[in-house]
Rosetta silent file (secondary structure, phi, psi, omega in degrees, C-alpha in Angstrom):
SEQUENCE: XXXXXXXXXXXXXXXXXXXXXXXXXXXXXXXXXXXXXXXXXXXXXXXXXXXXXXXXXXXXXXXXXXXXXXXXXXXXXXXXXXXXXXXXXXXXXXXXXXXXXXXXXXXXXXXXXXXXXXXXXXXXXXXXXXXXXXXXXXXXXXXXXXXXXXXXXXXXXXXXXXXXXXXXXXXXXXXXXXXXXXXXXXXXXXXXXXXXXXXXXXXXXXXXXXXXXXXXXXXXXX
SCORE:     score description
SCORE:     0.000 S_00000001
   1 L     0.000  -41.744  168.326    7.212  -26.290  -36.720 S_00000001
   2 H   -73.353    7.372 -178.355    9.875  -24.188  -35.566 S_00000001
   3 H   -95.456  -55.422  169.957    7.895  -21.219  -35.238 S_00000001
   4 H   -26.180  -64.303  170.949    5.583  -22.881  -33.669 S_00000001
   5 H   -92.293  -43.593 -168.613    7.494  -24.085  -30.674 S_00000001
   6 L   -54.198 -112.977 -160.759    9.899  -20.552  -30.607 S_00000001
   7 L    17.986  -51.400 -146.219    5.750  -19.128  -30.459 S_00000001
   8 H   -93.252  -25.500  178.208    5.056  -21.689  -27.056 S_00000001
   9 H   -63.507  -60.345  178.639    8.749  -20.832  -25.531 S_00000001
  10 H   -30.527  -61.478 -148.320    7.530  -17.325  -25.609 S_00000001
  11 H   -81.463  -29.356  178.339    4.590  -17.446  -24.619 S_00000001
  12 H   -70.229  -50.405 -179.929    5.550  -19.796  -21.461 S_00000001
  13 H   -72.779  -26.209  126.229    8.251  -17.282  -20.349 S_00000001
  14 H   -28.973  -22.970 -167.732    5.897  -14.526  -20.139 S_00000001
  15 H  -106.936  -45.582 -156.325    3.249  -16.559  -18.110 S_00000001
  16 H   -94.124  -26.493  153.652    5.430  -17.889  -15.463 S_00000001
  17 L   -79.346   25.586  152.558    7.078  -14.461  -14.815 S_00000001
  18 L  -126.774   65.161  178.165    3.802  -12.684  -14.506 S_00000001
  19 L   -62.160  167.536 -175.336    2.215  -15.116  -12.115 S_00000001
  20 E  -109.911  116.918  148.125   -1.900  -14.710  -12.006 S_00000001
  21 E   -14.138   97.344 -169.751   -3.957  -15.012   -8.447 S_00000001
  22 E   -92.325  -46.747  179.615   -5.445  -18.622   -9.057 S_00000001
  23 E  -146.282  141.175  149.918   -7.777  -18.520   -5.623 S_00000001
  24 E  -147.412  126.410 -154.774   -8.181  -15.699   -3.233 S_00000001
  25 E  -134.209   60.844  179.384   -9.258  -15.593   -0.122 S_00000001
  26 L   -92.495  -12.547  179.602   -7.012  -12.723    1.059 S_00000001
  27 L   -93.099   82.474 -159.966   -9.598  -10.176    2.309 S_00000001
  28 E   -81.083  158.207 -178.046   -8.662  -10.710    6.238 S_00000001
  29 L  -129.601  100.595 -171.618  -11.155   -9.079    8.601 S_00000001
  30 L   -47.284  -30.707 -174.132   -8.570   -8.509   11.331 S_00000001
  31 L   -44.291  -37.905 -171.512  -12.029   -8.017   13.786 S_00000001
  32 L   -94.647  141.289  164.057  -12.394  -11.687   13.817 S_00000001
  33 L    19.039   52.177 -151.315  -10.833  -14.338   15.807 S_00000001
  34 L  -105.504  140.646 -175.772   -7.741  -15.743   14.541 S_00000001
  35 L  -116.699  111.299 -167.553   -6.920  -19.175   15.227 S_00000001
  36 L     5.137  102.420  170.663   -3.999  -21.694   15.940 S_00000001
  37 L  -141.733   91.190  170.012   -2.152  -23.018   12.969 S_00000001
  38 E  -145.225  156.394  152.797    1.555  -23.733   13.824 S_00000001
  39 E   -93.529  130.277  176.578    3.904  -26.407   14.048 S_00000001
  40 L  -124.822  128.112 -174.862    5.469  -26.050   16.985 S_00000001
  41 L   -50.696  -26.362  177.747    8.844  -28.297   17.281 S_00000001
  42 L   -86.524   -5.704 -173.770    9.389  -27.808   21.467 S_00000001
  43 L  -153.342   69.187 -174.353    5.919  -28.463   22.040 S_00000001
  44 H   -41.891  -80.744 -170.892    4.807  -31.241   19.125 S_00000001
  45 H   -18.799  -34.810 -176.032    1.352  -32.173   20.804 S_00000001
  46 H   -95.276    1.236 -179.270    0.171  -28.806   20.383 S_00000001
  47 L   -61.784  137.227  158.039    1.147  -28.513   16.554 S_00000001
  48 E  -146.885  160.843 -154.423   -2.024  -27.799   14.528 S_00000001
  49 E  -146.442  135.069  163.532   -2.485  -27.280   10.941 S_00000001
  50 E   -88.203  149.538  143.536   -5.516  -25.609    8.860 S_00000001
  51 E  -145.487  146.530  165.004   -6.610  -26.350    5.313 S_00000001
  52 E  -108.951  179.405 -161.434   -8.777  -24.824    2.943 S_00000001
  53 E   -93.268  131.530 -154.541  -11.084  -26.232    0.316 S_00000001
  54 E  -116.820  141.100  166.099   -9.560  -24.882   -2.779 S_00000001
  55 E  -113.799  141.063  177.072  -11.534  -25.912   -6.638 S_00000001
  56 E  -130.605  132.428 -158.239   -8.684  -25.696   -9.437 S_00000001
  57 L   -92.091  151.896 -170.397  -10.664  -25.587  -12.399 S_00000001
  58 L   -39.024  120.570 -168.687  -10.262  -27.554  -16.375 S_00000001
  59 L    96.380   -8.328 -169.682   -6.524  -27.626  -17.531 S_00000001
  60 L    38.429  169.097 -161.507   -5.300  -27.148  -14.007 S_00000001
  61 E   -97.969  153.132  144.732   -2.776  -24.744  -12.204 S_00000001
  62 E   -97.046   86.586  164.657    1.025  -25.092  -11.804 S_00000001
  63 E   -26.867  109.906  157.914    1.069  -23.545   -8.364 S_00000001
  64 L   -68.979  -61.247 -159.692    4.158  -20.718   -7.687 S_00000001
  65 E  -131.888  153.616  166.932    3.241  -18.998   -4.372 S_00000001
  66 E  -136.035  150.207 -178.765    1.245  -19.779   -1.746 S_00000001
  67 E  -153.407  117.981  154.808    0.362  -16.978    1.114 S_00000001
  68 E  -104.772  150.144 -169.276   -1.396  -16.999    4.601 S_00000001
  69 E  -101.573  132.371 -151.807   -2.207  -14.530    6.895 S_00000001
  70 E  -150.510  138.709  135.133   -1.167  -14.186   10.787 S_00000001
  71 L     2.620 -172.765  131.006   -1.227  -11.780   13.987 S_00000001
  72 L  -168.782   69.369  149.181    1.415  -10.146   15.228 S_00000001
  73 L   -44.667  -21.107 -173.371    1.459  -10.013   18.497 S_00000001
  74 L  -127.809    7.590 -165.499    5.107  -10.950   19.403 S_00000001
  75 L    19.048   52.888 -173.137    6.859   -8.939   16.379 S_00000001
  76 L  -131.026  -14.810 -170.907    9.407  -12.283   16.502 S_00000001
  77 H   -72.671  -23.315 -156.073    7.854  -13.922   13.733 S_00000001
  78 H   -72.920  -12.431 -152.871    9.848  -12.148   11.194 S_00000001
  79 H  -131.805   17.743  163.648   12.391  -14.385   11.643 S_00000001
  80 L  -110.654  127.612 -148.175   10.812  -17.765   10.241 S_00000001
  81 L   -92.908  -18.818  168.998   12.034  -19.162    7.702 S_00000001
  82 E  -100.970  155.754 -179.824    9.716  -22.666    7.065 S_00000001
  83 E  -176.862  149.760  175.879    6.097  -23.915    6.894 S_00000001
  84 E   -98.235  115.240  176.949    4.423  -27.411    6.337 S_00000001
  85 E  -119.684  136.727 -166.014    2.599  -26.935    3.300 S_00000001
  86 L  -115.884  116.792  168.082   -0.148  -29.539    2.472 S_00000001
  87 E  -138.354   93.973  172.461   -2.357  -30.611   -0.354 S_00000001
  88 L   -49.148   18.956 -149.466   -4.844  -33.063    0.153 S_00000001
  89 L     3.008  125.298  171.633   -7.337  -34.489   -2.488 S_00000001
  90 L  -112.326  117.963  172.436  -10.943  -33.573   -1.412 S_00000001
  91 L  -118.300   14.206  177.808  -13.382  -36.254   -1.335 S_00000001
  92 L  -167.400 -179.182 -179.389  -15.600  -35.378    1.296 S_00000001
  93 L   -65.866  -19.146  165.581  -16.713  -32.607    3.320 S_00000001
  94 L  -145.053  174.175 -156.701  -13.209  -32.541    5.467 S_00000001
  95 L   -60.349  167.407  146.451   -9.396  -34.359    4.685 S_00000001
  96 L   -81.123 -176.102  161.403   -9.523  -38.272    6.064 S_00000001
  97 L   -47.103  -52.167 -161.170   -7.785  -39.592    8.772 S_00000001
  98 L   -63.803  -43.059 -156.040   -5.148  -40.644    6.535 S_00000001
  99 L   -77.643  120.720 -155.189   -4.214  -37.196    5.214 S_00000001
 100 L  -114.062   94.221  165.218   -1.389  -36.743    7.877 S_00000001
 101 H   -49.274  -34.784  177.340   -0.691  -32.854    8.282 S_00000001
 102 H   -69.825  -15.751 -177.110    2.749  -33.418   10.051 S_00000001
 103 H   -66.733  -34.358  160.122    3.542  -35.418    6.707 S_00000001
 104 L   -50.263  144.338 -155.810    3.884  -32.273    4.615 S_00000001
 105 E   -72.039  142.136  178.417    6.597  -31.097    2.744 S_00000001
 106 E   -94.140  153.253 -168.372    8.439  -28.300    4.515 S_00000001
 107 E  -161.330  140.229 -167.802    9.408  -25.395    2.012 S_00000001
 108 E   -55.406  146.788  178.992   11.242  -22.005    2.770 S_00000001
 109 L  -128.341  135.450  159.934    9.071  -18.918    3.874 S_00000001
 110 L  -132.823  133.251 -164.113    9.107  -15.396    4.099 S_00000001
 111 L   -88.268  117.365  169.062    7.476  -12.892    6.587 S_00000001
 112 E  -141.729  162.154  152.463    6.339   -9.494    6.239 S_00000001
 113 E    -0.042  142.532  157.587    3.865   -6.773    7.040 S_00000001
 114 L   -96.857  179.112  143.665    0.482   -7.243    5.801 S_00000001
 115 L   -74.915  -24.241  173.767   -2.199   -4.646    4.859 S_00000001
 116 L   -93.244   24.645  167.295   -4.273   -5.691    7.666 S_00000001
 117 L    79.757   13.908  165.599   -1.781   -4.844   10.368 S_00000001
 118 L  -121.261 -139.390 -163.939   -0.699   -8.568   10.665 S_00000001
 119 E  -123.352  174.829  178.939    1.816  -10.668    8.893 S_00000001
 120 E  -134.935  124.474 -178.993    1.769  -12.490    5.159 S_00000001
 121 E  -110.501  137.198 -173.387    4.005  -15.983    5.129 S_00000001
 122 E  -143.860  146.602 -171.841    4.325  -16.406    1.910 S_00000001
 123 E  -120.613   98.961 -173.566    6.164  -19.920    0.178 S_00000001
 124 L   -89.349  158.928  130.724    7.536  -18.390   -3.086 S_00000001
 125 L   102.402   14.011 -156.721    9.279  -20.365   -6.007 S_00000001
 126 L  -102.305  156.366 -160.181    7.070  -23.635   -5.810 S_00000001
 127 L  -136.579   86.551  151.350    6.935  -25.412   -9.125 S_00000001
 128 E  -142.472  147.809 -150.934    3.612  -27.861   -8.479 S_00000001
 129 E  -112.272  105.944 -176.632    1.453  -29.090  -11.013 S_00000001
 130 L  -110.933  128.674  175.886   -2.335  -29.614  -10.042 S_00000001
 131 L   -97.174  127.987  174.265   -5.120  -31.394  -12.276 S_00000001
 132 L   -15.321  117.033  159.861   -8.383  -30.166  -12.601 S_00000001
 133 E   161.509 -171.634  175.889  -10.239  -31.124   -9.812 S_00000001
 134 E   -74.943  133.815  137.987  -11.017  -30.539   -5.483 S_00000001
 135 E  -101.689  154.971  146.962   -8.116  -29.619   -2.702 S_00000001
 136 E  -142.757  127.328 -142.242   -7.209  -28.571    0.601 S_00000001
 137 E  -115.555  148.524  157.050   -4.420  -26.547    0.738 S_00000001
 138 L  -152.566   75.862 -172.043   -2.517  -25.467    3.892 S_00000001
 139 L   -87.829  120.179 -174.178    0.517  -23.706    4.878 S_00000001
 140 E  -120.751  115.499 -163.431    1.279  -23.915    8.481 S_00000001
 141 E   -66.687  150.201  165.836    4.724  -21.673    9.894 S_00000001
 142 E  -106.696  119.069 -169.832    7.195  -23.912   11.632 S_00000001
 143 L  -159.113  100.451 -169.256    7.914  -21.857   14.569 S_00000001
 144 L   -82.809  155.532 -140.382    9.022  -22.829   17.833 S_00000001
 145 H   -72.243  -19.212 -160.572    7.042  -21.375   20.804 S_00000001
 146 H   -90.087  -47.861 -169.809   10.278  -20.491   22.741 S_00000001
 147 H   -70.646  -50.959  165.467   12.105  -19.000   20.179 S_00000001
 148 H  -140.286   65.785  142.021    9.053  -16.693   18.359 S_00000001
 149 L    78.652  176.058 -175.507    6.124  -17.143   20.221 S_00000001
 150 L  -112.731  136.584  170.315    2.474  -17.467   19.230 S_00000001
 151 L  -137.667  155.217 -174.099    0.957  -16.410   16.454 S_00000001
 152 L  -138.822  164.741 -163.153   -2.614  -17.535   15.058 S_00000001
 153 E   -87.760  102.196  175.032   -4.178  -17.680   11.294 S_00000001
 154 L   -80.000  160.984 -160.954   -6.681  -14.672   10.705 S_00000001
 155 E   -99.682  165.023 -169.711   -9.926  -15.238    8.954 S_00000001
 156 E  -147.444  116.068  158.604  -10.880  -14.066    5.616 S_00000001
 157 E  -101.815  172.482   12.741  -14.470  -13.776    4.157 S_00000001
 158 L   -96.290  170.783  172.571  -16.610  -14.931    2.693 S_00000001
 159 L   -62.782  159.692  171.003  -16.675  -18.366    3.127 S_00000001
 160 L  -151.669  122.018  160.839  -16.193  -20.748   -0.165 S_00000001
 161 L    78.016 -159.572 -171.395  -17.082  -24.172   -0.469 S_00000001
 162 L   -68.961  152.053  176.051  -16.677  -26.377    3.078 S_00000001
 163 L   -82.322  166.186 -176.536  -15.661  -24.580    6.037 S_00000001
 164 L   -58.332  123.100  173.287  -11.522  -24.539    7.113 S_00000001
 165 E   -88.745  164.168  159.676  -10.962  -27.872    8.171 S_00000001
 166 E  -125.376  142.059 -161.888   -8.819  -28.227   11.251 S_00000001
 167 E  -136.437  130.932  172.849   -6.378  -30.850   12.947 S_00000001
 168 L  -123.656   81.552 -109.744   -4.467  -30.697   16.299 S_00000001
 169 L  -100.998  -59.405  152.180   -2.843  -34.126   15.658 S_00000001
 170 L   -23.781  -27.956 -161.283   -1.462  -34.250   19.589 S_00000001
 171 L    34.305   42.392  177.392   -4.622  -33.662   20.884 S_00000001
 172 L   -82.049  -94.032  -96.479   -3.339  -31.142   23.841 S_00000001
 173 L   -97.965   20.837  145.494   -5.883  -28.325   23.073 S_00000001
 174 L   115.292  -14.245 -150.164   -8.794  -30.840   23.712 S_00000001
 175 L  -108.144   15.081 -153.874  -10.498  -31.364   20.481 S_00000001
 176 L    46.509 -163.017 -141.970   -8.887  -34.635   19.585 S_00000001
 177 L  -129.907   23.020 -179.881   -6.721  -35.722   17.467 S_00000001
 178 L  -125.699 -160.131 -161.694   -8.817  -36.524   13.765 S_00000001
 179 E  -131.060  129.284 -175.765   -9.610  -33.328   11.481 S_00000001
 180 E  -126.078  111.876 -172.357  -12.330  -31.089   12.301 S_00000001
 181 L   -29.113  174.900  173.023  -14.402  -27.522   10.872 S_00000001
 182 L  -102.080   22.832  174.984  -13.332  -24.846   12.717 S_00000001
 183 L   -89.513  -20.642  171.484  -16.516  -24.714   14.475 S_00000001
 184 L   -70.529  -19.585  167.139  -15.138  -26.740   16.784 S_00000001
 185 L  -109.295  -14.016 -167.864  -13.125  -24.102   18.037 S_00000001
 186 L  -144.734  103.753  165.801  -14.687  -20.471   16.573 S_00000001
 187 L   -90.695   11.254  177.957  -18.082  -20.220   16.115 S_00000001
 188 L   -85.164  -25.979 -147.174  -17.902  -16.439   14.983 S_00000001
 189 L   -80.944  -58.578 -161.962  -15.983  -18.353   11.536 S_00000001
 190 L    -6.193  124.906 -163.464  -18.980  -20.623   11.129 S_00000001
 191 L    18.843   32.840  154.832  -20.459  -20.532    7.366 S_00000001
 192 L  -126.405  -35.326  168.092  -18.817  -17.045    6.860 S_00000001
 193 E   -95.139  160.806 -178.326  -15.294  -17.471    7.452 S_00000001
 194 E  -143.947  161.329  176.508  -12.286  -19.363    6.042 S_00000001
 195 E   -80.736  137.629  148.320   -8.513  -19.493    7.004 S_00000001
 196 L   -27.844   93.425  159.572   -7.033  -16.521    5.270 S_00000001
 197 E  -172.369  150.391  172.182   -5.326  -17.637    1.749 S_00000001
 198 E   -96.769  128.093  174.199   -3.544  -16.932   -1.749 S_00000001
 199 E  -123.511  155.202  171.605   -2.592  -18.763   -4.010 S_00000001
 200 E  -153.886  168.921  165.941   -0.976  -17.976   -7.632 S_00000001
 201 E   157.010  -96.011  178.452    0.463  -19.028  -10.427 S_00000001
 202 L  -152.517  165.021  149.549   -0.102  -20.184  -14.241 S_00000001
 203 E   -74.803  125.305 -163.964   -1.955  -22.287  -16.192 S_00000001
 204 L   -50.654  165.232 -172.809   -0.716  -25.298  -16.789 S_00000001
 205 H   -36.549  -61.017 -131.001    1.693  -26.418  -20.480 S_00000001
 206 H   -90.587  -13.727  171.460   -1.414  -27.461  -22.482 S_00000001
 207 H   -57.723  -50.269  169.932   -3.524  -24.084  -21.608 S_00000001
 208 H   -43.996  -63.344 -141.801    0.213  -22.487  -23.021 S_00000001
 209 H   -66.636  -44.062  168.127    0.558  -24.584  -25.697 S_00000001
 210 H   -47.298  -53.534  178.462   -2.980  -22.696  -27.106 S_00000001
 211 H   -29.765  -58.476 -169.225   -1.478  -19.516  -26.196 S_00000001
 212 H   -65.311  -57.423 -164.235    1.731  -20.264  -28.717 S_00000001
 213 H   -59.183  -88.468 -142.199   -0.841  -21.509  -31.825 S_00000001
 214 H   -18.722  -67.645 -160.355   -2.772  -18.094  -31.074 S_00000001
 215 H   -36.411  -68.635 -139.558    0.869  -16.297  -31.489 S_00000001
 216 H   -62.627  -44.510  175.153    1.612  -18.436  -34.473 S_00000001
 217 H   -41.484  -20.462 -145.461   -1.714  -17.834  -36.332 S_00000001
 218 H  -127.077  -11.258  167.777   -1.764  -14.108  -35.894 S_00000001
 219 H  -100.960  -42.070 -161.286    2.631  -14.059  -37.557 S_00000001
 220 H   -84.136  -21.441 -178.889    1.008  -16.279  -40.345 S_00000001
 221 H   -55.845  -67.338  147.890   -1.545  -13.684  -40.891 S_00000001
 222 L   -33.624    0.000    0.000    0.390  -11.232  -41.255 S_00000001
């Protein structure tokens, strides 16, 4: 028995410091559109937040990193340190009502260079535990407009699944105030595009726990 768990220790410390790409939808086409996803604190009404429809598959993920893709237009961005990151249950073709985007947990961020000549926000260090089953995922920069400016959420094909839903929960940019495709605002994304995003991480303990008997069977062989 004590090999057995030493085996599962192993095999767990090895997994979660080599995280794996769990969904990616990282191949931004800089060409297209990119569209409003910020909180912004001096000018609430206009805060809007994206999510995409994510499937996490039998045994489920323990989420690390999460990463979205942005402009850079104001080179000021560099210097934000937060995003509202969101995960919804998906029961329908977009979030409910209820699923309150300003309601997400805020969690540290960091901004750099992309490969497509924009920026990567990336939420490192996240320890969440997902069950087999439908999401919508979102990470939205908290970034006030005075301080860095505008930046907007570049698209990434192909589309997967439901189109990006979207929410401007203020309703200043016109579109109301409930959660909406992004066809309401980009009809270039329509059934090709999605908001821009990565996710990674591990498979959750009981996927491990296989891992460790593999180990131990293959030292008893021997």
């Amino acid at each position: 028995m004590k090999v057995l768990i030493a085996a599962i220790a192993v095999c767990a410390v090895v997994s979660f410091a080599n995280a794996d790409v769990l969904w990616d939808q990282g191949a931004v086409d800089p060409a297209i559109n990119a569209l409003v996803d910020q909180e912004f604190a001096d000018f609430p009404d206009f805060s809007s937040y994206m999510v995409v429809d994510v499937v996490v598959p039998g045994g489920g993920w323990n989420i690390q990193e999460v990463t979205t893709y942005f402009t850079n237009q104001t080179f000021a961005w560099y210097g934000v340190t937060d995003a509202r990151l969101n995960i919804f249950e998906k029961t329908g073709s977009l979030p409910v009502a209820a699923d309150d985007p300003t309601a997400g947990t805020a969690v540290g961020v960091s901004v750099t260079d992309s490969a497509f000549g924009g920026l990567e926000v990336e939420a490192a260090g996240l320890d969440i535990d997902l069950a087999a089953g439908e999401y919508w995922i979102g990470l939205t920069p908290i970034a006030e407009f005075a301080v860095f400016g505008q930046e907007f959420h570049q698209a990434a094909a192909p589309l997967v699944g439901e189109d990006t839903a979207w929410r401007n929960p203020g309703g200043r940019f016109g579109y109301g105030t409930d959660w909406q495709t992004t066809a309401a605002i980009a009809t270039d994304w329509v059934g090709i595009y999605d908001a821009s995003i990565v996710v990674e991480g591990v498979p959750e303990p009981a996927s491990l726990m296989l891992l460790g008997l593999g180990v131990v069977a293959v030292i008893r062989r021997r």
